[in-house]
């Protein structure tokens, strides 16, 4: 059971609030602010109670300290716009200056601290660094769902020093994703695609007994076609995952697994290439499978109509190039129209939704998780959630 911020009033307390504000920047400006907006309910709740809120986040992957482009000033600016109030930002996340600032804070004040990953101790969960962070707060509130799969100082270590609570975002993600794992409305369809096969196969395996239907597209499908002995030519494929794919295909009744029957292929990937479809039985040695073909698209959409719960992760094709965006576009449209519970996750999948003009509200739930969501659905115990449980 998660211990959440609902259990207590934080008035007058110094709350160290770990968020995942890691947003894409463009020329020092936040390009996409989903993660910032997702942090607002917890932030507003704590401030309204009269807590002193000290925000921790990472941004990107700094190499050592002082990676100027990865200072969090653009996040403070965007947050300030979203909250319609000033958001002070400090140039470090530990040390005497930070402590001095925090000691002056009044109830209802907030501050954003510098990128936690400027300190090597963050990722190492170094006790000295963690203790320096812990000195800043009376309690630790964790609400960065996107980082709960990491046992870092600010996502995990702090719970050893301070009473720890989950914020509303983590509470919601765990309720919804946990619901799919534990008591979903059947039939459950798992719609999986994308390219990072080793991060996806674990989910298929974990759902072997939980899902009623497995629809596999994207480059992920290539590994399965390959496992079935089909020629996939020069397609993207993780051949070393063949055995995992084999084991999955053996464990699941055949009628529950839907693989592409045809594909859009090309010998070279470039933006001006024309769409050309073939049956998966006749893929040439030089062909790359880059999208589902028309028959597969119709088949997938037909099957999805039978589901009451649909979990989607991973584009159905190389959607960045218009000639190979067809399957992803049509299937996203089908999901947006579906009456079923639709749960979507994955950085590229969410990009695709937006690129095709859909909004988060068109789906039941769009996870802010990425890697954390994938690991959660694999059934792993996530360190950043474990420390928030009683
Ligand atoms: P997500 O971020 O949603 O979890 P992934 O990162 O696993 O998804 O995969 C997204 C990428 O997979 C996209 O860049 C897309 O172009 C690529 N992709 C999907 N299908 C294919 C394919 N058949 N061949 C090559 N790349 C593909
Ligand atoms: Mg991705």
CSV table of C-alpha atoms and ligand atoms in Angstrom, one decimal:
chain,number,residue,atom,x,y,z
A,1,UNK,CA,0.0,0.0,0.0
A,2,UNK,CA,1.3,3.4,-0.9
A,3,UNK,CA,1.7,6.0,1.8
A,4,UNK,CA,0.3,9.2,0.1
A,5,UNK,CA,0.2,12.9,0.9
A,6,UNK,CA,-3.5,12.5,1.6
A,7,UNK,CA,-2.6,11.2,5.0
A,8,UNK,CA,-1.2,14.3,6.5
A,9,UNK,CA,-1.3,18.1,6.5
A,10,UNK,CA,2.1,19.6,5.6
A,11,UNK,CA,1.4,23.1,6.9
A,12,UNK,CA,4.7,24.8,8.0
A,13,UNK,CA,6.8,21.8,7.0
A,14,UNK,CA,9.7,21.9,4.6
A,15,UNK,CA,8.7,19.4,1.9
A,16,UNK,CA,11.4,18.1,-0.3
A,17,UNK,CA,9.4,17.3,-3.4
A,18,UNK,CA,11.0,15.1,-6.1
A,19,UNK,CA,9.4,15.7,-9.4
A,20,UNK,CA,10.2,14.5,-12.9
A,21,UNK,CA,10.3,17.8,-14.8
A,22,UNK,CA,12.7,16.4,-17.4
A,23,UNK,CA,11.2,18.1,-20.4
A,24,UNK,CA,12.7,18.4,-23.9
A,25,UNK,CA,14.3,21.9,-24.4
A,26,UNK,CA,14.8,23.8,-27.6
A,27,UNK,CA,17.1,26.8,-27.4
A,28,UNK,CA,16.6,27.1,-23.7
A,29,UNK,CA,12.8,26.9,-23.9
A,30,UNK,CA,10.6,24.1,-22.8
A,31,UNK,CA,9.3,22.5,-25.9
A,32,UNK,CA,6.7,20.1,-24.4
A,33,UNK,CA,5.4,20.6,-20.9
A,34,UNK,CA,3.3,17.5,-20.2
A,35,UNK,CA,5.5,16.5,-17.3
A,36,UNK,CA,5.4,20.0,-15.8
A,37,UNK,CA,1.6,20.0,-16.0
A,38,UNK,CA,1.4,16.6,-14.5
A,39,UNK,CA,3.2,17.9,-11.4
A,40,UNK,CA,0.8,20.7,-10.7
A,41,UNK,CA,-1.9,18.9,-8.6
A,42,UNK,CA,0.6,17.9,-5.9
A,43,UNK,CA,2.5,21.1,-6.1
A,44,UNK,CA,-0.7,23.2,-5.7
A,45,UNK,CA,-2.0,21.0,-2.9
A,46,UNK,CA,1.1,21.3,-0.8
A,47,UNK,CA,1.3,25.1,-1.3
A,48,UNK,CA,-2.3,25.5,-0.5
A,49,UNK,CA,-1.8,23.7,2.8
A,50,UNK,CA,1.0,26.1,3.6
A,51,UNK,CA,4.0,23.9,3.1
A,52,UNK,CA,7.4,25.2,2.1
A,53,UNK,CA,8.0,23.4,-1.1
A,54,UNK,CA,11.6,22.6,-2.2
A,55,UNK,CA,11.5,21.1,-5.6
A,56,UNK,CA,14.1,18.6,-6.8
A,57,UNK,CA,14.4,17.4,-10.4
A,58,UNK,CA,16.9,16.2,-12.9
A,59,UNK,CA,17.2,17.4,-16.5
A,60,UNK,CA,18.8,15.4,-19.2
A,61,UNK,CA,22.1,13.5,-18.7
A,62,UNK,CA,24.7,16.0,-17.6
A,63,UNK,CA,28.3,14.8,-17.8
A,64,UNK,CA,29.6,15.9,-14.4
A,65,UNK,CA,28.7,19.3,-12.9
A,66,UNK,CA,27.9,22.6,-14.6
A,67,UNK,CA,26.6,21.4,-18.0
A,68,UNK,CA,25.3,24.9,-18.7
A,69,UNK,CA,22.7,23.7,-21.2
A,70,UNK,CA,21.2,21.5,-18.6
A,71,UNK,CA,20.6,24.0,-15.9
A,72,UNK,CA,16.9,24.0,-14.8
A,73,UNK,CA,16.2,27.8,-15.4
A,74,UNK,CA,13.9,27.0,-18.4
A,75,UNK,CA,11.9,24.7,-16.1
A,76,UNK,CA,11.5,27.4,-13.5
A,77,UNK,CA,10.3,29.8,-16.2
A,78,UNK,CA,7.7,27.5,-17.6
A,79,UNK,CA,6.5,26.4,-14.2
A,80,UNK,CA,6.1,30.0,-13.3
A,81,UNK,CA,3.9,30.6,-16.3
A,82,UNK,CA,1.8,27.5,-15.6
A,83,UNK,CA,1.4,28.5,-11.9
A,84,UNK,CA,1.1,32.2,-12.6
A,85,UNK,CA,3.5,33.1,-9.8
A,86,UNK,CA,7.3,33.5,-9.5
A,87,UNK,CA,9.3,30.3,-9.1
A,88,UNK,CA,12.7,31.2,-7.6
A,89,UNK,CA,15.5,28.9,-8.8
A,90,UNK,CA,18.9,28.3,-7.0
A,91,UNK,CA,22.2,27.4,-8.7
A,92,UNK,CA,22.8,24.2,-6.7
A,93,UNK,CA,20.7,21.6,-4.9
A,94,UNK,CA,22.8,21.3,-1.7
A,95,UNK,CA,25.2,23.4,0.3
A,96,UNK,CA,25.2,26.5,2.6
A,97,UNK,CA,23.5,28.9,0.1
A,98,UNK,CA,20.7,26.5,-0.5
A,99,UNK,CA,20.3,25.9,3.2
A,100,UNK,CA,20.3,29.7,3.9
A,101,UNK,CA,17.6,30.3,1.3
A,102,UNK,CA,15.4,27.5,2.6
A,103,UNK,CA,15.7,28.7,6.2
A,104,UNK,CA,14.1,32.0,5.1
A,105,UNK,CA,11.2,30.4,3.3
A,106,UNK,CA,7.6,31.2,4.5
A,107,UNK,CA,4.6,28.9,4.5
A,108,UNK,CA,3.3,28.6,1.0
A,109,UNK,CA,6.7,29.5,-0.6
A,110,UNK,CA,8.4,27.4,-3.2
A,111,UNK,CA,11.8,27.1,-4.8
A,112,UNK,CA,13.3,25.0,-7.6
A,113,UNK,CA,16.8,23.6,-6.9
A,114,UNK,CA,19.4,23.0,-9.6
A,115,UNK,CA,19.6,19.8,-11.6
A,116,UNK,CA,20.3,17.0,-9.1
A,117,UNK,CA,22.4,15.1,-11.6
A,118,UNK,CA,25.1,17.8,-11.5
A,119,UNK,CA,26.2,15.8,-8.5
A,120,UNK,CA,27.7,12.4,-9.1
A,121,UNK,CA,26.2,11.3,-5.8
A,122,UNK,CA,22.7,11.5,-7.2
A,123,UNK,CA,22.8,8.5,-9.4
A,124,UNK,CA,25.1,6.6,-7.0
A,125,UNK,CA,22.7,7.2,-4.1
A,126,UNK,CA,25.8,8.4,-2.2
A,127,UNK,CA,25.0,8.7,1.5
A,128,UNK,CA,26.8,12.0,1.9
A,129,UNK,CA,25.0,13.6,-0.9
A,130,UNK,CA,21.7,12.2,0.2
A,131,UNK,CA,22.3,13.5,3.8
A,132,UNK,CA,23.0,16.9,2.4
A,133,UNK,CA,19.7,16.9,0.5
A,134,UNK,CA,17.9,15.6,3.6
A,135,UNK,CA,19.0,18.5,5.7
A,136,UNK,CA,16.8,20.7,3.5
A,137,UNK,CA,13.5,19.1,4.4
A,138,UNK,CA,11.3,17.7,7.2
A,139,UNK,CA,9.6,15.3,4.9
A,140,UNK,CA,10.2,13.8,1.4
A,141,UNK,CA,7.4,13.7,-1.1
A,142,UNK,CA,8.0,11.7,-4.3
A,143,UNK,CA,5.9,12.4,-7.4
A,144,UNK,CA,8.2,11.9,-10.3
A,145,UNK,CA,6.7,8.7,-11.7
A,146,UNK,CA,9.2,8.8,-14.6
A,147,UNK,CA,12.1,8.1,-12.3
A,148,UNK,CA,10.7,5.6,-9.8
A,149,UNK,CA,12.6,2.8,-11.5
A,150,UNK,CA,15.9,4.4,-10.5
A,151,UNK,CA,17.4,3.9,-7.0
A,152,UNK,CA,18.9,7.4,-6.9
A,153,UNK,CA,19.5,9.7,-4.0
A,154,UNK,CA,16.5,11.9,-4.7
A,155,UNK,CA,14.1,9.1,-5.8
A,156,UNK,CA,15.1,6.4,-3.2
A,157,UNK,CA,17.8,7.3,-0.8
A,158,UNK,CA,15.9,10.2,0.8
A,159,UNK,CA,13.3,7.8,2.2
A,160,UNK,CA,16.0,6.5,4.6
A,161,UNK,CA,16.4,10.0,6.1
A,162,UNK,CA,12.9,11.5,6.0
A,163,UNK,CA,9.3,10.3,6.3
A,164,UNK,CA,8.3,9.6,2.7
A,165,UNK,CA,5.0,10.0,0.9
A,166,UNK,CA,3.7,9.6,-2.7
A,167,UNK,CA,2.2,12.5,-4.5
A,168,UNK,CA,-0.9,12.4,-6.6
A,169,UNK,CA,0.8,11.6,-9.9
A,170,UNK,CA,2.5,8.5,-8.6
A,171,UNK,CA,-0.7,7.5,-6.8
A,172,UNK,CA,-2.7,7.8,-10.0
A,173,UNK,CA,-0.1,6.0,-12.2
A,174,UNK,CA,0.1,3.1,-9.7
A,175,UNK,CA,-3.7,2.9,-9.4
A,176,UNK,CA,-4.2,2.7,-13.2
A,177,UNK,CA,-1.3,0.6,-14.2
A,178,UNK,CA,-1.6,-1.6,-11.2
A,179,UNK,CA,-5.3,-2.0,-12.1
A,180,UNK,CA,-4.4,-3.3,-15.5
A,181,UNK,CA,-2.0,-5.8,-13.9
A,182,UNK,CA,-4.4,-7.0,-11.2
A,183,UNK,CA,-8.0,-6.6,-12.1
A,184,UNK,CA,-8.6,-5.3,-15.6
A,185,UNK,CA,-11.8,-5.5,-17.5
A,186,UNK,CA,-11.5,-8.4,-19.9
A,187,UNK,CA,-10.9,-8.9,-22.8
A,188,UNK,CA,-7.5,-7.3,-22.4
A,189,UNK,CA,-5.6,-6.5,-25.5
A,190,UNK,CA,-1.9,-5.7,-25.4
A,191,UNK,CA,-0.9,-3.7,-28.5
A,192,UNK,CA,2.9,-3.5,-28.6
A,193,UNK,CA,5.3,-2.1,-31.2
A,194,UNK,CA,8.3,0.2,-31.3
A,195,UNK,CA,12.0,-0.6,-31.5
A,196,UNK,CA,13.5,-1.2,-28.1
A,197,UNK,CA,12.7,-4.8,-28.1
A,198,UNK,CA,14.6,-5.9,-25.0
A,199,UNK,CA,12.5,-3.4,-23.0
A,200,UNK,CA,9.2,-4.8,-24.3
A,201,UNK,CA,9.5,-8.5,-24.4
A,202,UNK,CA,9.4,-8.6,-20.6
A,203,UNK,CA,5.9,-7.1,-20.7
A,204,UNK,CA,4.6,-9.6,-23.1
A,205,UNK,CA,6.0,-12.4,-20.9
A,206,UNK,CA,4.5,-10.9,-17.8
A,207,UNK,CA,1.1,-10.7,-19.5
A,208,UNK,CA,1.2,-14.2,-20.8
A,209,UNK,CA,-1.7,-15.2,-18.5
A,210,UNK,CA,-3.2,-11.7,-18.1
A,211,UNK,CA,-4.0,-10.6,-21.6
A,212,UNK,CA,-6.5,-12.2,-24.0
A,213,UNK,CA,-5.1,-10.7,-27.1
A,214,UNK,CA,-1.5,-9.8,-28.2
A,215,UNK,CA,-1.2,-7.5,-31.2
A,216,UNK,CA,2.4,-7.2,-32.1
A,217,UNK,CA,3.6,-4.6,-34.7
A,218,UNK,CA,6.5,-2.2,-35.2
A,219,UNK,CA,10.1,-3.5,-35.3
A,220,UNK,CA,9.1,-5.7,-32.4
A,221,UNK,CA,7.0,-7.8,-34.8
A,222,UNK,CA,10.1,-8.5,-36.9
A,223,UNK,CA,11.7,-10.5,-34.1
A,224,UNK,CA,8.5,-12.6,-33.9
A,225,UNK,CA,8.3,-13.1,-37.6
A,226,UNK,CA,12.0,-14.1,-37.5
A,227,UNK,CA,11.3,-16.5,-34.7
A,228,UNK,CA,8.6,-18.1,-36.8
A,229,UNK,CA,11.2,-18.7,-39.5
A,230,UNK,CA,10.0,-16.0,-41.9
A,231,UNK,CA,12.5,-14.0,-44.0
A,232,UNK,CA,12.5,-10.5,-42.7
A,233,UNK,CA,15.3,-9.3,-45.1
A,234,UNK,CA,17.2,-6.3,-43.7
A,235,UNK,CA,14.6,-5.3,-41.2
A,236,UNK,CA,15.4,-4.1,-37.7
A,237,UNK,CA,15.3,-7.1,-35.5
A,238,UNK,CA,16.9,-8.3,-32.3
A,239,UNK,CA,17.9,-11.8,-33.3
A,240,UNK,CA,19.4,-12.5,-29.9
A,241,UNK,CA,15.8,-12.2,-28.5
A,242,UNK,CA,14.6,-15.1,-30.7
A,243,UNK,CA,14.5,-17.6,-27.8
A,244,UNK,CA,12.4,-15.2,-25.7
A,245,UNK,CA,10.1,-14.7,-28.6
A,246,UNK,CA,9.9,-18.5,-29.2
A,247,UNK,CA,9.1,-19.1,-25.5
A,248,UNK,CA,6.4,-16.5,-25.6
A,249,UNK,CA,4.8,-18.0,-28.8
A,250,UNK,CA,4.9,-21.5,-27.2
A,251,UNK,CA,3.3,-20.3,-24.0
A,252,UNK,CA,0.4,-18.4,-25.5
A,253,UNK,CA,-2.5,-20.1,-27.5
A,254,UNK,CA,-2.0,-19.3,-31.2
A,255,UNK,CA,-5.4,-17.6,-31.6
A,256,UNK,CA,-4.4,-15.0,-29.0
A,257,UNK,CA,-1.4,-13.7,-30.9
A,258,UNK,CA,-1.8,-11.4,-33.9
A,259,UNK,CA,1.3,-10.7,-36.0
A,260,UNK,CA,1.4,-8.7,-39.3
A,261,UNK,CA,0.4,-10.6,-42.4
A,262,UNK,CA,1.7,-7.9,-44.8
A,263,UNK,CA,4.0,-5.0,-44.6
A,264,UNK,CA,5.2,-1.8,-46.2
A,265,UNK,CA,8.8,-2.3,-47.1
A,266,UNK,CA,11.6,-0.3,-48.6
A,267,UNK,CA,15.2,-1.0,-49.5
A,268,UNK,CA,16.4,2.4,-48.4
A,269,UNK,CA,14.9,4.6,-45.7
A,270,UNK,CA,14.4,8.2,-46.9
A,271,UNK,CA,11.6,10.7,-46.6
A,272,UNK,CA,10.6,10.6,-50.3
A,273,UNK,CA,10.3,6.9,-50.7
A,274,UNK,CA,7.0,5.6,-52.0
A,275,UNK,CA,4.9,3.1,-50.0
A,276,UNK,CA,5.1,-0.4,-51.3
A,277,UNK,CA,3.3,-3.4,-49.6
A,278,UNK,CA,4.0,-7.1,-49.7
A,279,UNK,CA,2.9,-10.2,-47.9
A,280,UNK,CA,5.2,-11.2,-45.0
A,281,UNK,CA,5.7,-14.4,-46.9
A,282,UNK,CA,7.7,-12.8,-49.7
A,283,UNK,CA,9.9,-10.2,-48.1
A,284,UNK,CA,13.1,-9.7,-50.1
A,285,UNK,CA,16.6,-10.1,-48.7
A,286,UNK,CA,17.2,-6.4,-49.0
A,287,UNK,CA,13.8,-5.3,-47.8
A,288,UNK,CA,13.2,-3.5,-44.6
A,289,UNK,CA,9.8,-3.9,-43.0
A,290,UNK,CA,8.8,-0.4,-42.0
A,291,UNK,CA,5.1,-0.5,-41.3
A,292,UNK,CA,2.1,-2.8,-41.2
A,293,UNK,CA,0.4,-3.4,-44.5
A,294,UNK,CA,-3.3,-2.7,-45.3
A,295,UNK,CA,-4.5,-6.2,-44.4
A,296,UNK,CA,-2.7,-6.1,-41.1
A,297,UNK,CA,-4.0,-2.6,-40.2
A,298,UNK,CA,-7.6,-3.8,-40.8
A,299,UNK,CA,-6.9,-7.0,-38.9
A,300,UNK,CA,-5.5,-5.1,-35.9
A,301,UNK,CA,-8.4,-2.6,-35.8
A,302,UNK,CA,-10.9,-5.4,-36.1
A,303,UNK,CA,-9.4,-7.3,-33.2
A,304,UNK,CA,-9.1,-4.2,-31.1
A,305,UNK,CA,-12.8,-3.7,-31.3
A,306,UNK,CA,-13.3,-6.9,-29.3
A,307,UNK,CA,-11.3,-5.6,-26.3
A,308,UNK,CA,-12.6,-3.8,-23.2
A,309,UNK,CA,-9.1,-2.8,-22.0
A,310,UNK,CA,-6.3,-1.8,-24.4
A,311,UNK,CA,-2.8,-1.2,-23.4
A,312,UNK,CA,-0.7,0.4,-26.1
A,313,UNK,CA,3.1,0.9,-26.2
A,314,UNK,CA,5.3,1.4,-29.2
A,315,UNK,CA,4.5,2.8,-32.7
A,316,UNK,CA,3.4,0.3,-35.4
A,317,UNK,CA,5.9,1.5,-37.9
A,318,UNK,CA,8.5,4.1,-38.7
A,319,UNK,CA,5.9,6.8,-38.1
A,320,UNK,CA,8.4,9.7,-38.5
A,321,UNK,CA,8.3,9.1,-42.3
A,322,UNK,CA,4.9,9.8,-43.8
A,323,UNK,CA,5.0,6.7,-46.1
A,324,UNK,CA,5.3,4.5,-43.0
A,325,UNK,CA,3.0,6.4,-40.6
A,326,UNK,CA,-0.2,4.8,-41.9
A,327,UNK,CA,-0.6,2.0,-39.4
A,328,UNK,CA,0.2,4.0,-36.4
A,329,UNK,CA,-2.1,6.8,-37.5
A,330,UNK,CA,-5.0,4.6,-38.2
A,331,UNK,CA,-4.6,2.6,-35.0
A,332,UNK,CA,-4.2,5.7,-32.9
A,333,UNK,CA,-7.5,7.0,-34.5
A,334,UNK,CA,-9.2,3.7,-33.6
A,335,UNK,CA,-7.9,3.9,-30.0
A,336,UNK,CA,-9.1,7.5,-29.7
A,337,UNK,CA,-12.6,6.4,-30.8
A,338,UNK,CA,-12.7,3.3,-28.8
A,339,UNK,CA,-15.1,2.8,-25.9
A,340,UNK,CA,-12.6,0.6,-24.2
A,341,UNK,CA,-10.3,1.7,-21.4
A,342,UNK,CA,-7.3,2.9,-23.4
A,343,UNK,CA,-3.9,3.2,-21.7
A,344,UNK,CA,-1.0,4.6,-23.6
A,345,UNK,CA,2.7,4.9,-22.7
A,346,UNK,CA,6.1,5.4,-24.2
A,347,UNK,CA,7.9,8.5,-25.4
A,348,UNK,CA,7.6,7.9,-29.1
A,349,UNK,CA,4.0,6.6,-28.8
A,350,UNK,CA,3.0,9.9,-27.1
A,351,UNK,CA,4.9,11.9,-29.7
A,352,UNK,CA,3.0,10.0,-32.4
A,353,UNK,CA,-0.4,10.8,-30.7
A,354,UNK,CA,0.5,14.5,-30.7
A,355,UNK,CA,1.9,14.4,-34.2
A,356,UNK,CA,-1.4,13.1,-35.5
A,357,UNK,CA,-3.4,15.8,-33.7
A,358,UNK,CA,-4.8,13.9,-30.7
A,359,UNK,CA,-4.8,15.0,-27.1
A,360,UNK,CA,-4.3,13.2,-23.9
A,361,UNK,CA,-8.0,13.4,-23.2
A,362,UNK,CA,-8.7,11.2,-26.2
A,363,UNK,CA,-7.5,8.3,-24.1
A,364,UNK,CA,-8.3,7.0,-20.7
A,365,UNK,CA,-4.8,7.4,-19.4
A,366,UNK,CA,-1.5,8.5,-20.9
A,367,UNK,CA,1.3,7.5,-18.7
A,368,UNK,CA,4.1,9.9,-17.9
A,369,UNK,CA,6.3,6.9,-17.2
A,370,UNK,CA,8.3,5.8,-20.2
A,371,UNK,CA,10.9,3.3,-18.9
A,372,UNK,CA,9.3,3.3,-15.4
A,373,UNK,CA,5.9,2.3,-16.9
A,374,UNK,CA,7.5,-0.5,-18.9
A,375,UNK,CA,9.3,-1.9,-15.9
A,376,UNK,CA,6.1,-1.5,-13.8
A,377,UNK,CA,4.2,-3.5,-16.3
A,378,UNK,CA,6.9,-6.1,-16.5
A,379,UNK,CA,5.9,-6.8,-12.9
A,380,UNK,CA,9.2,-5.5,-11.4
A,381,UNK,CA,9.5,-4.0,-7.9
A,382,UNK,CA,10.4,-0.4,-8.5
A,383,UNK,CA,12.8,1.0,-5.9
A,384,UNK,CA,11.2,4.5,-5.9
A,385,UNK,CA,7.8,3.0,-5.2
A,386,UNK,CA,8.9,0.4,-2.8
A,387,UNK,CA,10.2,3.1,-0.4
A,388,UNK,CA,6.7,4.8,-0.5
A,389,UNK,CA,4.9,1.6,0.6
A,390,UNK,CA,4.0,0.9,4.2
B,1,LIG,P1,8.2,4.1,-27.3
B,1,LIG,O1,9.1,5.3,-27.1
B,1,LIG,O2,6.8,4.5,-27.6
B,1,LIG,O3,8.3,3.1,-26.2
B,1,LIG,P2,10.2,2.8,-28.9
B,1,LIG,O4,11.2,3.8,-28.4
B,1,LIG,O5,10.3,1.4,-28.5
B,1,LIG,O6,8.7,3.3,-28.6
B,1,LIG,O7,10.1,2.8,-30.5
B,1,LIG,C1,9.9,3.9,-31.3
B,1,LIG,C2,10.7,3.9,-32.6
B,1,LIG,O8,10.5,2.7,-33.2
B,1,LIG,C3,10.3,5.0,-33.5
B,1,LIG,O9,11.4,5.8,-33.8
B,1,LIG,C4,9.8,4.2,-34.8
B,1,LIG,O10,10.3,4.8,-36.0
B,1,LIG,C5,10.6,2.9,-34.6
B,1,LIG,N1,10.0,1.8,-35.4
B,1,LIG,C6,8.8,1.3,-35.3
B,1,LIG,N2,8.6,0.3,-36.2
B,1,LIG,C7,9.7,0.2,-36.9
B,1,LIG,C8,10.2,-0.6,-38.0
B,1,LIG,N3,9.4,-1.5,-38.5
B,1,LIG,N4,11.4,-0.4,-38.4
B,1,LIG,C9,12.2,0.5,-37.9
B,1,LIG,N5,11.9,1.3,-36.9
B,1,LIG,C10,10.6,1.2,-36.4
B,2,LIG,MG1,11.2,5.6,-27.4
